Coordinates of C-alpha atoms in Angstrom, one line a residue:
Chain A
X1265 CA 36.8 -7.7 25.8
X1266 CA 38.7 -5.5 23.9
X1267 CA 36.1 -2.3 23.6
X1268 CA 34.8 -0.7 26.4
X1269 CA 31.5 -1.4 27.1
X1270 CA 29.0 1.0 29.4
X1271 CA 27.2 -2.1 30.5
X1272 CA 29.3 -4.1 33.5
X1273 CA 27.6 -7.5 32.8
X1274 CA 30.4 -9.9 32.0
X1275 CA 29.3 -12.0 29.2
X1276 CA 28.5 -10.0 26.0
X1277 CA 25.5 -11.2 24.1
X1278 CA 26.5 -11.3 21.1
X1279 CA 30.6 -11.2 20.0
X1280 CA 31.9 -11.1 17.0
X1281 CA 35.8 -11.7 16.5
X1282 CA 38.4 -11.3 13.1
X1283 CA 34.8 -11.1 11.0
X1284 CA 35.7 -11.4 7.3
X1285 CA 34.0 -11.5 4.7
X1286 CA 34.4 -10.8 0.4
X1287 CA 32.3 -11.3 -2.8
X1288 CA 35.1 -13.1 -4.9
X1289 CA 38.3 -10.3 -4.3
X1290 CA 36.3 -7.7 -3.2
X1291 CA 36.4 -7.2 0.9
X1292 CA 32.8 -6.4 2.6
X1293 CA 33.9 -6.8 5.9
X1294 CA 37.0 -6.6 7.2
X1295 CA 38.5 -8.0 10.7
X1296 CA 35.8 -6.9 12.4
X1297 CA 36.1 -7.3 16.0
X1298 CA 33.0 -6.0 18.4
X1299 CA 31.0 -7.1 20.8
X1300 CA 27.4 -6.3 22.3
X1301 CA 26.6 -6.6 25.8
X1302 CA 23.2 -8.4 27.0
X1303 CA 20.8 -5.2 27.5
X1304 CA 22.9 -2.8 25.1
X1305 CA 21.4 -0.9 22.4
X1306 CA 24.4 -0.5 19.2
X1307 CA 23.4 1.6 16.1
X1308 CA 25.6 0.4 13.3
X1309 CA 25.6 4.0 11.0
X1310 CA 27.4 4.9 7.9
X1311 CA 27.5 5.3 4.0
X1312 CA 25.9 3.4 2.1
X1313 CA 27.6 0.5 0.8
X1314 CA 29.8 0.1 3.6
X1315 CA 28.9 -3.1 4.7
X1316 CA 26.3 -2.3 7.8
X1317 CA 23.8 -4.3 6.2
X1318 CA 25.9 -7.0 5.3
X1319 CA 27.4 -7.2 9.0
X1320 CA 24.1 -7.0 10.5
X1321 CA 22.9 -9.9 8.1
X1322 CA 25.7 -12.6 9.5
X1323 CA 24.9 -12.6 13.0
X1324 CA 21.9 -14.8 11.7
X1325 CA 23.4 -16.2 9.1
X1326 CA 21.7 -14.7 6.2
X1327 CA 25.2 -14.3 4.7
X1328 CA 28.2 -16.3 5.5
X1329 CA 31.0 -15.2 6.2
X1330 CA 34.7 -16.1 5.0
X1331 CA 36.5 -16.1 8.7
X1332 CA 36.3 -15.4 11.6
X1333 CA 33.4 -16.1 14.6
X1334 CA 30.0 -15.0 15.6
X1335 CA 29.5 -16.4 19.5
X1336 CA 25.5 -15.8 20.5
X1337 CA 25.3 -16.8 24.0
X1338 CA 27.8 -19.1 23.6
X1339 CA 27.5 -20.7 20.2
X1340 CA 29.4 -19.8 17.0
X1341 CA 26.7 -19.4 14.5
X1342 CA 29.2 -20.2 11.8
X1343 CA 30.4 -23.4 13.0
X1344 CA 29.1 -26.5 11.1
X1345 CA 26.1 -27.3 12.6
X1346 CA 22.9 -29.3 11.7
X1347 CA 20.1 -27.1 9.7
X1348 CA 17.8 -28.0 12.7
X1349 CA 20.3 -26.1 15.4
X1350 CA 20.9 -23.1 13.0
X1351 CA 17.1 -23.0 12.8
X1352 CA 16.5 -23.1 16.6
X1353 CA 19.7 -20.4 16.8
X1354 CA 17.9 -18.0 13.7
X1355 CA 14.6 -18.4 15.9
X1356 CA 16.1 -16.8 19.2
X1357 CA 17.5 -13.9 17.0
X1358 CA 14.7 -11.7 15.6
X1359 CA 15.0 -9.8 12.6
X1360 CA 13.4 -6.9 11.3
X1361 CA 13.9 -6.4 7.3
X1362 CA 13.8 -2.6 5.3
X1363 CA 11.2 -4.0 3.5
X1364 CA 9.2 -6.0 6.3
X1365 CA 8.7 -9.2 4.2
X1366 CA 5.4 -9.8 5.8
X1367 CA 3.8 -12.4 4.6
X1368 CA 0.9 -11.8 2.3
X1369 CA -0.8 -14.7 2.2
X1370 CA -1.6 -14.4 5.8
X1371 CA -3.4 -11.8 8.2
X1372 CA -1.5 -10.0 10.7
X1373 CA -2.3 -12.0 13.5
X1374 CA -1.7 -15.2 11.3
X1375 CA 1.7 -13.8 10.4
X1376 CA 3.0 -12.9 13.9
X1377 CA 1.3 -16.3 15.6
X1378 CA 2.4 -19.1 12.4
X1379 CA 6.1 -18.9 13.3
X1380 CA 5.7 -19.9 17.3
X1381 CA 3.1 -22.6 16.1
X1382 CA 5.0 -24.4 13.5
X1383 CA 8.7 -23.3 14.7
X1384 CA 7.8 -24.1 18.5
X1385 CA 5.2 -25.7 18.6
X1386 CA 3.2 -23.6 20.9
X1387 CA -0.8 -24.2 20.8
X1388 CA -2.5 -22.3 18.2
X1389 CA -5.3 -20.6 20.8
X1390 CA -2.1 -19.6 22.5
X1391 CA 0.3 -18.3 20.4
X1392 CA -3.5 -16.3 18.8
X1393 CA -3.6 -14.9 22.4
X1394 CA 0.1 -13.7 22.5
X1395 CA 0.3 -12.5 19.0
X1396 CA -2.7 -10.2 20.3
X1397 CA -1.3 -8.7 23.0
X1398 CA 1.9 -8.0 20.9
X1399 CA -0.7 -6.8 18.6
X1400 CA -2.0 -4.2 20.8
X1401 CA 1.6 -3.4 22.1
X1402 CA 3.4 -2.1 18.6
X1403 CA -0.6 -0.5 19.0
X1404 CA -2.1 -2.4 15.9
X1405 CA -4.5 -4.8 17.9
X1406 CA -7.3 -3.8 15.6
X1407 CA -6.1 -4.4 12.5
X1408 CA -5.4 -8.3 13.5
X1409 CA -7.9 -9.5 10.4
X1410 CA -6.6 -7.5 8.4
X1411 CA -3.8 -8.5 5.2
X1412 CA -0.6 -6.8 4.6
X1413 CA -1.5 -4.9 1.6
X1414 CA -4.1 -3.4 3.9
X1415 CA -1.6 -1.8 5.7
X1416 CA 0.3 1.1 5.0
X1417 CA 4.2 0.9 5.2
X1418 CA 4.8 2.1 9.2
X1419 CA 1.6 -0.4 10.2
X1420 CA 3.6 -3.0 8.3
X1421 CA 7.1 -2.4 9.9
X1422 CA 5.0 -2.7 13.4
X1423 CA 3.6 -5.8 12.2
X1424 CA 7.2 -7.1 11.1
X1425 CA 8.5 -6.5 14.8
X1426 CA 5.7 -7.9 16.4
X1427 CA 6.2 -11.2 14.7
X1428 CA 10.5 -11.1 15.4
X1429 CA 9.1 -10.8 19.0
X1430 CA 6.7 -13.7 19.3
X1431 CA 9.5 -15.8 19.1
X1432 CA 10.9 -14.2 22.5
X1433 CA 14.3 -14.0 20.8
X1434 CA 16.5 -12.4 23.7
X1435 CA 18.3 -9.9 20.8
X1436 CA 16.8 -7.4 17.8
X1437 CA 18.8 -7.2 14.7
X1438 CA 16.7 -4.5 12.4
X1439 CA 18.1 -3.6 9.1
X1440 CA 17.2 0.3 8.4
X1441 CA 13.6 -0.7 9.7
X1442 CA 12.7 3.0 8.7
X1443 CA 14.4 3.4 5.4
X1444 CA 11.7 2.3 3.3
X1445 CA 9.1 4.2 4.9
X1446 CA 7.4 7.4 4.2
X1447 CA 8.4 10.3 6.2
X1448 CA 5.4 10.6 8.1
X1449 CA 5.7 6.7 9.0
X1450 CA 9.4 6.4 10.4
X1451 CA 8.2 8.3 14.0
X1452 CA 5.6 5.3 14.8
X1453 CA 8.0 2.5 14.4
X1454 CA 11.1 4.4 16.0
X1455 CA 8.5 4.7 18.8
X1456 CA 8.3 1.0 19.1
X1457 CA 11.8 0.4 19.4
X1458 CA 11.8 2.8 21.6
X1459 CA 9.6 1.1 24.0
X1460 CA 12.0 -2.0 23.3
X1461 CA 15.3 -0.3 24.3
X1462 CA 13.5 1.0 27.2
X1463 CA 12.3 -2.5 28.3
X1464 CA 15.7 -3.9 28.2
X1465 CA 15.8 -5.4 25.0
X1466 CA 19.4 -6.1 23.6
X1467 CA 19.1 -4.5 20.0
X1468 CA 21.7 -3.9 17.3
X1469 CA 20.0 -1.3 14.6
X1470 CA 21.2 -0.6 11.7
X1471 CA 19.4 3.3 10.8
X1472 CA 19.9 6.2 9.6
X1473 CA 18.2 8.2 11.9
X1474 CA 20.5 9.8 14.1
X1475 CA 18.1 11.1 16.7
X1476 CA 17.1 7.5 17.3
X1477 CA 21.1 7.0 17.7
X1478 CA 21.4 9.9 19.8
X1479 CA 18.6 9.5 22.2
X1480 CA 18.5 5.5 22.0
X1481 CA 21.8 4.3 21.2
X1482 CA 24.1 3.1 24.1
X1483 CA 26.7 2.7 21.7
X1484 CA 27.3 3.6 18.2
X1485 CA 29.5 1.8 15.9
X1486 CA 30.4 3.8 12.6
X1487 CA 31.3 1.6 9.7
X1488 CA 33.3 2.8 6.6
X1489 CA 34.4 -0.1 3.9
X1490 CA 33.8 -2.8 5.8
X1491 CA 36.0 -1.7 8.8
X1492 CA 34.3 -0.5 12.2
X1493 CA 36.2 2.7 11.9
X1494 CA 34.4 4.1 15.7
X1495 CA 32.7 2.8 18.4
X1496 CA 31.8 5.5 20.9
X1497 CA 29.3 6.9 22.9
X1498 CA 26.8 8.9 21.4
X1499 CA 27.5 11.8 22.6
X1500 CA 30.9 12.0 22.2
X1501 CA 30.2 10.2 18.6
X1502 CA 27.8 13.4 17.8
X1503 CA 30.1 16.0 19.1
X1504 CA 33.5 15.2 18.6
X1505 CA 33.8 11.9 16.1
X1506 CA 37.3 11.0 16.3
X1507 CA 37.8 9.5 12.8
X1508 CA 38.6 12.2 10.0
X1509 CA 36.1 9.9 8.1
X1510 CA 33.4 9.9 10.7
X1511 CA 33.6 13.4 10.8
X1512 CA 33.3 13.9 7.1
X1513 CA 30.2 11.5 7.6
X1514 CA 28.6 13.5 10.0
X1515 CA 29.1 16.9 8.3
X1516 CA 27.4 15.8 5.1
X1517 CA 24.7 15.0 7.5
X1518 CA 23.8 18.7 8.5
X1519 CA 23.5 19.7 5.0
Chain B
X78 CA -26.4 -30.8 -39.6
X79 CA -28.2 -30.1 -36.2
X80 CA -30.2 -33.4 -36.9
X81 CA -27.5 -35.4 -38.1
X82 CA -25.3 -34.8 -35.0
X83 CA -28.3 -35.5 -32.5
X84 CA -28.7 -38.6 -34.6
X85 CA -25.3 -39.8 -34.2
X86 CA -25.6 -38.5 -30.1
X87 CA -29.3 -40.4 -29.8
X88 CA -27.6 -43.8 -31.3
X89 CA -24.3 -43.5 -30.1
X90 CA -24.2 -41.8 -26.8
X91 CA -23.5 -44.8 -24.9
X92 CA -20.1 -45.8 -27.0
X93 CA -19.0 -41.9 -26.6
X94 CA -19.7 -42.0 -23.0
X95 CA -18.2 -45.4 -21.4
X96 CA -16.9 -47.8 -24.8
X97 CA -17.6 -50.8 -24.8
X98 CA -18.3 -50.9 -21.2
X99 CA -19.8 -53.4 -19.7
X100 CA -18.9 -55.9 -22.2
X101 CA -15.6 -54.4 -22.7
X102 CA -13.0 -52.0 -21.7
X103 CA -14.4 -48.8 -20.4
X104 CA -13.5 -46.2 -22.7
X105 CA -15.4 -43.0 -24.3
X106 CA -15.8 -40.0 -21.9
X107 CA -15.5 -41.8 -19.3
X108 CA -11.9 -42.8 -19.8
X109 CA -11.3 -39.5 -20.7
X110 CA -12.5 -37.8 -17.6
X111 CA -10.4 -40.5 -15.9
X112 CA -6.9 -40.6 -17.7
X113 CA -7.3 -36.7 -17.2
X114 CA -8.0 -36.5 -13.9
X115 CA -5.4 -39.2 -13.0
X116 CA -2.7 -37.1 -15.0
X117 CA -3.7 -33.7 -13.1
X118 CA -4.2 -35.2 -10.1
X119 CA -0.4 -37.3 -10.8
X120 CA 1.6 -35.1 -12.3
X121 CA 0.9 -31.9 -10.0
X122 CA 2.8 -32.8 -6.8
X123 CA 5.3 -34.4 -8.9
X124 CA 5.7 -31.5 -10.4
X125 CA 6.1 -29.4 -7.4
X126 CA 8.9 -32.6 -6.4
X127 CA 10.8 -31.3 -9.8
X128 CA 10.8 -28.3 -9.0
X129 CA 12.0 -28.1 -5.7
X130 CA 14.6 -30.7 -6.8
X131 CA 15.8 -28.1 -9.2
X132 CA 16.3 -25.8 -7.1
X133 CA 18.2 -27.9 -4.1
X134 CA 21.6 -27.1 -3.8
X135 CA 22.4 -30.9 -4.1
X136 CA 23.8 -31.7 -7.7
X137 CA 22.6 -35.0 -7.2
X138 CA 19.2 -33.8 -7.0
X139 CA 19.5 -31.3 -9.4
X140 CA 21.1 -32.7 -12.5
X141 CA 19.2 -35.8 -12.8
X142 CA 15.7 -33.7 -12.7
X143 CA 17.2 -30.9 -14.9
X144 CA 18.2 -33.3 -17.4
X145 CA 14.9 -35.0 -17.5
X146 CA 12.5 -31.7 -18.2
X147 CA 15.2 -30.6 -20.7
X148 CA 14.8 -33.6 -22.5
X149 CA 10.7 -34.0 -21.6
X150 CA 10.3 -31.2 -22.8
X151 CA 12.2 -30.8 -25.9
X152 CA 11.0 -33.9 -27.1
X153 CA 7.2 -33.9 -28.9
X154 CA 4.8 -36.1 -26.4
X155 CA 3.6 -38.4 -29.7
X156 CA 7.3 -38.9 -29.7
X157 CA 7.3 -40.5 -26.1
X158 CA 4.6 -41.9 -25.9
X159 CA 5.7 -44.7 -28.6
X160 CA 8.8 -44.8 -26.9
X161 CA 7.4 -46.1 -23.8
X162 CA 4.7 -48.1 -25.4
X163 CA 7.1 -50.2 -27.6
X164 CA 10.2 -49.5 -25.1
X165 CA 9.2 -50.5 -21.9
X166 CA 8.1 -54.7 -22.7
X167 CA 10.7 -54.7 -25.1
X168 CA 13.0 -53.7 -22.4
X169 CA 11.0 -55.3 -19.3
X170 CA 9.2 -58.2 -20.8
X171 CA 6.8 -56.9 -18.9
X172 CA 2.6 -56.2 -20.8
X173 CA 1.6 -53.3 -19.7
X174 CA -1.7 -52.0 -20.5
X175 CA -2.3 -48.9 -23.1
X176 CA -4.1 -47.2 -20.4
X177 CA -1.0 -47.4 -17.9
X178 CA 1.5 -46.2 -20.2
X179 CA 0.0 -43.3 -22.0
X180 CA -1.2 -42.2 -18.0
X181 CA 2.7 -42.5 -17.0
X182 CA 3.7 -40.7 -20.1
X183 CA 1.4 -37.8 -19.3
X184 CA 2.6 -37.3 -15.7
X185 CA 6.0 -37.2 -16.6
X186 CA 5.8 -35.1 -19.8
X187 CA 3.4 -32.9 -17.9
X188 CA 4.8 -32.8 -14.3
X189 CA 8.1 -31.5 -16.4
X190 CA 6.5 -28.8 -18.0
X191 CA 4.3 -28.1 -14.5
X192 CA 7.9 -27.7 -12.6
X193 CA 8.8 -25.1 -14.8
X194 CA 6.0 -23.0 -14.1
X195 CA 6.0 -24.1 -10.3
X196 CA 9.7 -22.9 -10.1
X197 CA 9.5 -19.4 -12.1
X198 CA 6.3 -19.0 -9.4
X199 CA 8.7 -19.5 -6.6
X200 CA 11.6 -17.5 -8.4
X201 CA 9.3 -14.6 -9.1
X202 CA 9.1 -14.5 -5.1
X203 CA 12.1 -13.0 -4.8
X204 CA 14.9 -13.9 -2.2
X205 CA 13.0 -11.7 0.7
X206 CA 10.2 -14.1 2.1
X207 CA 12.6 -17.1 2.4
X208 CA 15.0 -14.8 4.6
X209 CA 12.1 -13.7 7.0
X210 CA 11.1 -17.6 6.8
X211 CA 14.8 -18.4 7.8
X212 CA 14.9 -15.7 10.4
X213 CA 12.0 -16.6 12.0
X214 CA 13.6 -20.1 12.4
X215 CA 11.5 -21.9 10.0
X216 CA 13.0 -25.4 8.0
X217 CA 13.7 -25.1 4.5
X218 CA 11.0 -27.4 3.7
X219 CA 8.6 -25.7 6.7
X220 CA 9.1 -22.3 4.6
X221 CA 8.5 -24.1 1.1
X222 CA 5.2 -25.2 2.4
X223 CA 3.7 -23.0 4.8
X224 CA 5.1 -19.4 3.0
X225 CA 6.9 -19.7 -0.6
X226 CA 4.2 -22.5 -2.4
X227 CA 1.3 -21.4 -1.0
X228 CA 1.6 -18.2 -2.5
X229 CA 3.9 -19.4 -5.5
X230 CA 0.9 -21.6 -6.6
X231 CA -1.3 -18.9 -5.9
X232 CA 0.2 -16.4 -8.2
X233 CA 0.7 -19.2 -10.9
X234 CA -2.8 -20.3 -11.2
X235 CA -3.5 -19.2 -14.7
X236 CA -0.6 -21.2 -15.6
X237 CA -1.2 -24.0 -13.9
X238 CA -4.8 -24.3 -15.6
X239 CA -3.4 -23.5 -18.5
X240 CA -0.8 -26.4 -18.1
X241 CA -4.3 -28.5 -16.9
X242 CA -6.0 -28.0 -19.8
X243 CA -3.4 -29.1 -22.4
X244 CA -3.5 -32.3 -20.2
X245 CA -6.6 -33.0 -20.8
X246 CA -6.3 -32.5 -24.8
X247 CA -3.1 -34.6 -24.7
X248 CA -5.0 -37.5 -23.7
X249 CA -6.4 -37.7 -27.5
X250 CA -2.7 -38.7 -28.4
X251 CA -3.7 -42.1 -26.7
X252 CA -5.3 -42.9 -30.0
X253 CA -2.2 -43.9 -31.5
X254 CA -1.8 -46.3 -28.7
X255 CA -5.6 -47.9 -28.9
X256 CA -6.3 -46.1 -25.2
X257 CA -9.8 -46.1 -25.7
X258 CA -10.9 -43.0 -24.7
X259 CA -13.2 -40.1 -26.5
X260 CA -11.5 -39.6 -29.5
X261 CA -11.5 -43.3 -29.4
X262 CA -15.1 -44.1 -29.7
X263 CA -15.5 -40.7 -32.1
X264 CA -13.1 -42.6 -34.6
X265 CA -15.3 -45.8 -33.9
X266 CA -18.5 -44.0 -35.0
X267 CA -16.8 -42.3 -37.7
X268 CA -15.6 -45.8 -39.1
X269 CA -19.3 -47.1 -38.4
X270 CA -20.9 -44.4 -40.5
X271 CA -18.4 -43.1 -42.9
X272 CA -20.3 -40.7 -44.7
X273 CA -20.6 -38.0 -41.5
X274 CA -17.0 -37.2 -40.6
X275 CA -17.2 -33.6 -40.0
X276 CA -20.5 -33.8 -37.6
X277 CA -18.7 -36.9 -35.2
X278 CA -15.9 -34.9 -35.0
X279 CA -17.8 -31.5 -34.3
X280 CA -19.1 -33.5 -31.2
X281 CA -15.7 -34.8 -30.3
X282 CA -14.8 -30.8 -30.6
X283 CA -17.7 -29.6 -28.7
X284 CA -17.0 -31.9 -26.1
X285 CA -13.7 -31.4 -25.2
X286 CA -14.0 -27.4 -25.6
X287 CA -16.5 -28.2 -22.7
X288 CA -14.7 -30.3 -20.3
X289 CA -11.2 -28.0 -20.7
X290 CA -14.2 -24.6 -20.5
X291 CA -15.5 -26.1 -17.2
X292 CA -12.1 -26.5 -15.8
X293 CA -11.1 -22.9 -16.8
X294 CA -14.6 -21.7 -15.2
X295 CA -13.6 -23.5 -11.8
X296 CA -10.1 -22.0 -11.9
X297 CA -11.7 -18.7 -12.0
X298 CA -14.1 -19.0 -9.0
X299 CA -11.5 -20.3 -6.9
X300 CA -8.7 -17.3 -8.0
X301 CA -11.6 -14.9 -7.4
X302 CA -12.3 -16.2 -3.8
X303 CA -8.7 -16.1 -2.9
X304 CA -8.3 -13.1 -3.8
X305 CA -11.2 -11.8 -2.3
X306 CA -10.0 -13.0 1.6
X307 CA -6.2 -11.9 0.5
X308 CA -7.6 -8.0 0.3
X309 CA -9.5 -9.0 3.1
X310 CA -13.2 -7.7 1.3
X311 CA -15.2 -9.6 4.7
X312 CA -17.2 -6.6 5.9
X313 CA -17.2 -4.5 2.4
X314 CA -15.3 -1.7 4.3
X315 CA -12.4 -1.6 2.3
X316 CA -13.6 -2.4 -0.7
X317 CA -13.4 1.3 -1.8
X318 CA -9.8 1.8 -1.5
X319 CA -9.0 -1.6 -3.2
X320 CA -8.7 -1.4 -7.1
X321 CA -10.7 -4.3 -8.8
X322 CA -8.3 -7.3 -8.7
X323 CA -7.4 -9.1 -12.3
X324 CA -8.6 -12.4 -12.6
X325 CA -6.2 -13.6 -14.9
X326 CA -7.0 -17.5 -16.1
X327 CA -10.2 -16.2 -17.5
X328 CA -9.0 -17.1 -21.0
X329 CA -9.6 -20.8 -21.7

């Protein structure tokens, strides 16, 4: 491993190596080389439009990339595979969306148990029982029956990471989880992912909440056009960024 | 008027409901009801077929289908139905009934325009529910059915009725190809009586605004329920906070 990684565990959970990627000429990501160790928590920060999301979005595959590898415990998830593997791979990766993509044609419990039923074929009185206890963990076990337009946007978010976590995918990838949510809304769900760093939970978030970076975070990695420009600890991230550019980043911040 | 169009109902009401039947072909209403529910019943998963052929990534799936509703569709349906009626023995040898051909005409010229209004349904979707459906590790076809149609069909209801009911009216163009259906055994009275044209067709009219009115109606109650479990409306407790939901295929 090339960075240094606070963790000791030998085998990183997710590593990404020479990641490229461009829409036609224009570069989005560029040699990206970074790993995450099983158990770690990495926020992925920086301006907009500098390719966090994108990055974040081809360690499942939701956008390919040009070069380059993406190993998840042990399997490049860009290699040419059948759909049915990338499908089983996607399933052990959850992902939590800025705008939660619930789906509304279904009640809560329905959306967080339909996935283990018809992806894994768990028994429907079963995968009921487990989405209720996930339910009652991101503290939304009685609004089960309800639908997603019921909900307001923080309920919603809580609902989207309950149903990345019935699959009992071993990593989190959330893209700005909080950035589509009213103010009042972003505490609950930072809360829950709280819960999940604290339970071991190997996450990779990309946010802009930096207090969830610095109290969370066991690594950040600061991204500028399409180049991982820092990856630090937080607190030496937060007091004394290295990069001129991170710096610049950070002091727009206070304002 | 009144008098003269029960008169023509009282003599004639069993040639406008079955034909000939029994000592013929069944025809009238009957057929009618038939051919149209055949078509619907036909031409809707086909059309759902078309439309996810259309939008496979496979050109070999793709073109073929694209090519046929481009041409289904800009080509009138009087137009192909006489294709296939005088086409297909010429070109098979083969007699195939009126009935079958104006049914297989109707499926195909209807399942064409029915794929376009499947596809904008899952189009309007937007990108975001097939990536949760991916990243939760769903198949592309698992996703089609279990999350994009069922609420692609949902949201396309009015135009799927609406796509419905011009089925049912295109069935008259059977005429032209002796499919004896309702407008069949009108024409049959009308050439019996001669002197009452308008009041034979007035029934024919009065008919058919019925049928296509009934199908509207059940449309309607069956948007309304759905909706009614999507906001959830079980106890009555939220209610309040929900704003009055549009039905939208209440116009026949």
């Amino acid at each position: 491993m090339t960075m240094s990684a606070p963790t000791t565990q030998a085998l990183p959970a997710i590593r990404l190596s020479n990641v490229c990627k461009s829409y036609g000429d224009y570069p989005v990501l560029k040699n990206i080389d970074a790993s995450v160790a099983r158990g770690e928590v990495v926020v992925i920060c920086g301006p907009s439009g500098s390719g966090k999301s994108t990055l974040i979005r081809t360690i499942n595959r939701l956008e390919e990339i040009n070069s380059g590898s993406i190993v998840f415990n042990g399997q490049d998830i860009h290699a040419a595979m059948p759909p049915k593997q990338l499908n089983l791979l996607r399933s052990s990766i959850g992902f939590v969306f800025q705008s939660f993509n619930l789906f509304p044609h279904l009640s809560v419990v329905e959306n967080v148990s339909m996935s283990p039923i018809r992806v894994k074929g768990v028994a429907p009185d079963v995968a009921y029982d487990k989405a209720l206890k996930l339910l009652d963990r991101v503290g939304l076990a009685e609004k089960a029956k309800a639908y997603p337009a019921q909900l307001s946007g923080g309920q919603q978010q809580r609902v989207a990471i309950a149903r990345a976590l019935a699959m009992e995918p071993p990593v989190m990838l959330f893209d700005e989880p909080t950035s589509a949510l009213d103010p009042e809304m972003v505490g609950e769900v930072l809360a829950v992912m709280k819960s999940l760093a604290a339970e071991g939970m190997t996450m990779l978030c990309v946010t802009h909440e930096m207090g969830f970076a610095r109290d969370v975070a066991d690594r950040i990695w600061f991204i500028d056009a399409g180049e991982i420009l820092e990856a630090a600890l937080p607190e030496e991230f937060f007091k004394a960024p290295r990069h001129p550019r991170a710096q610049r980043f950070l002091a727009d911040l206070r304002h | 008027m009144i008098t003269d169009m029960l008169n023509i109902i009282s003599n004639y009401w069993l040639l406008l409901l079955v034909g000939q039947y029994p000592n013929g072909q069944l025809g009238g209403l009957a057929n009618t009801l038939i051919l149209s529910a055949l078509s619907i019943a036909l031409a809707f998963p086909i059309s759902i077929l078309f439309a996810l052929a259309r939008l496979s990534k496979w050109r070999l799936l793709r073109w073929p289908v694209t090519g046929l509703v481009y041409i289904t569709r800009g080509v009138p349906l009087l137009m192909l139905v006489l294709w296939s009626y005088f086409l297909v023995p010429l070109l098979t040898g083969a007699d195939v009934p009126s009935f079958v051909t104006m049914l297989t005409t109707l499926i195909v010229y209807q399942g064409a325009f029915l794929s376009e209004v499947v596809r904008g349904g899952i189009a309007a979707l937007g990108p975001g529910q097939m990536e949760a459906a991916k990243a939760l590790g769903h198949s592309y076809l698992g996703a089609m059915r279990f999350i994009i149609l069922p609420q692609a069909l949902y949201n396309m209801i009015p135009s799927i009725i609406s796509t419905f009911v011009s089925t049912i009216k295109d069935t008259t163009i059977g005429y032209v190809i002796n499919v004896p259906d309702l407008t069949f055994a009108a024409s049959q009275v009308n050439n019996q009586l001669l002197t009452q044209p308008f009041q034979v067709f007035l029934i024919l009219a009065v008919v058919y605004y019925a049928i296509c009115w009934s199908l509207t109606q059940v449309a309607n109650v069956i948007e309304r329920r759905i909706t009614r479990r999507r906001a959830g409306v079980t106890r009555g407790a939220a209610t309040a906070t929900l704003a009055p939901s549009k039905i939208l295929s209440e116009q026949p």
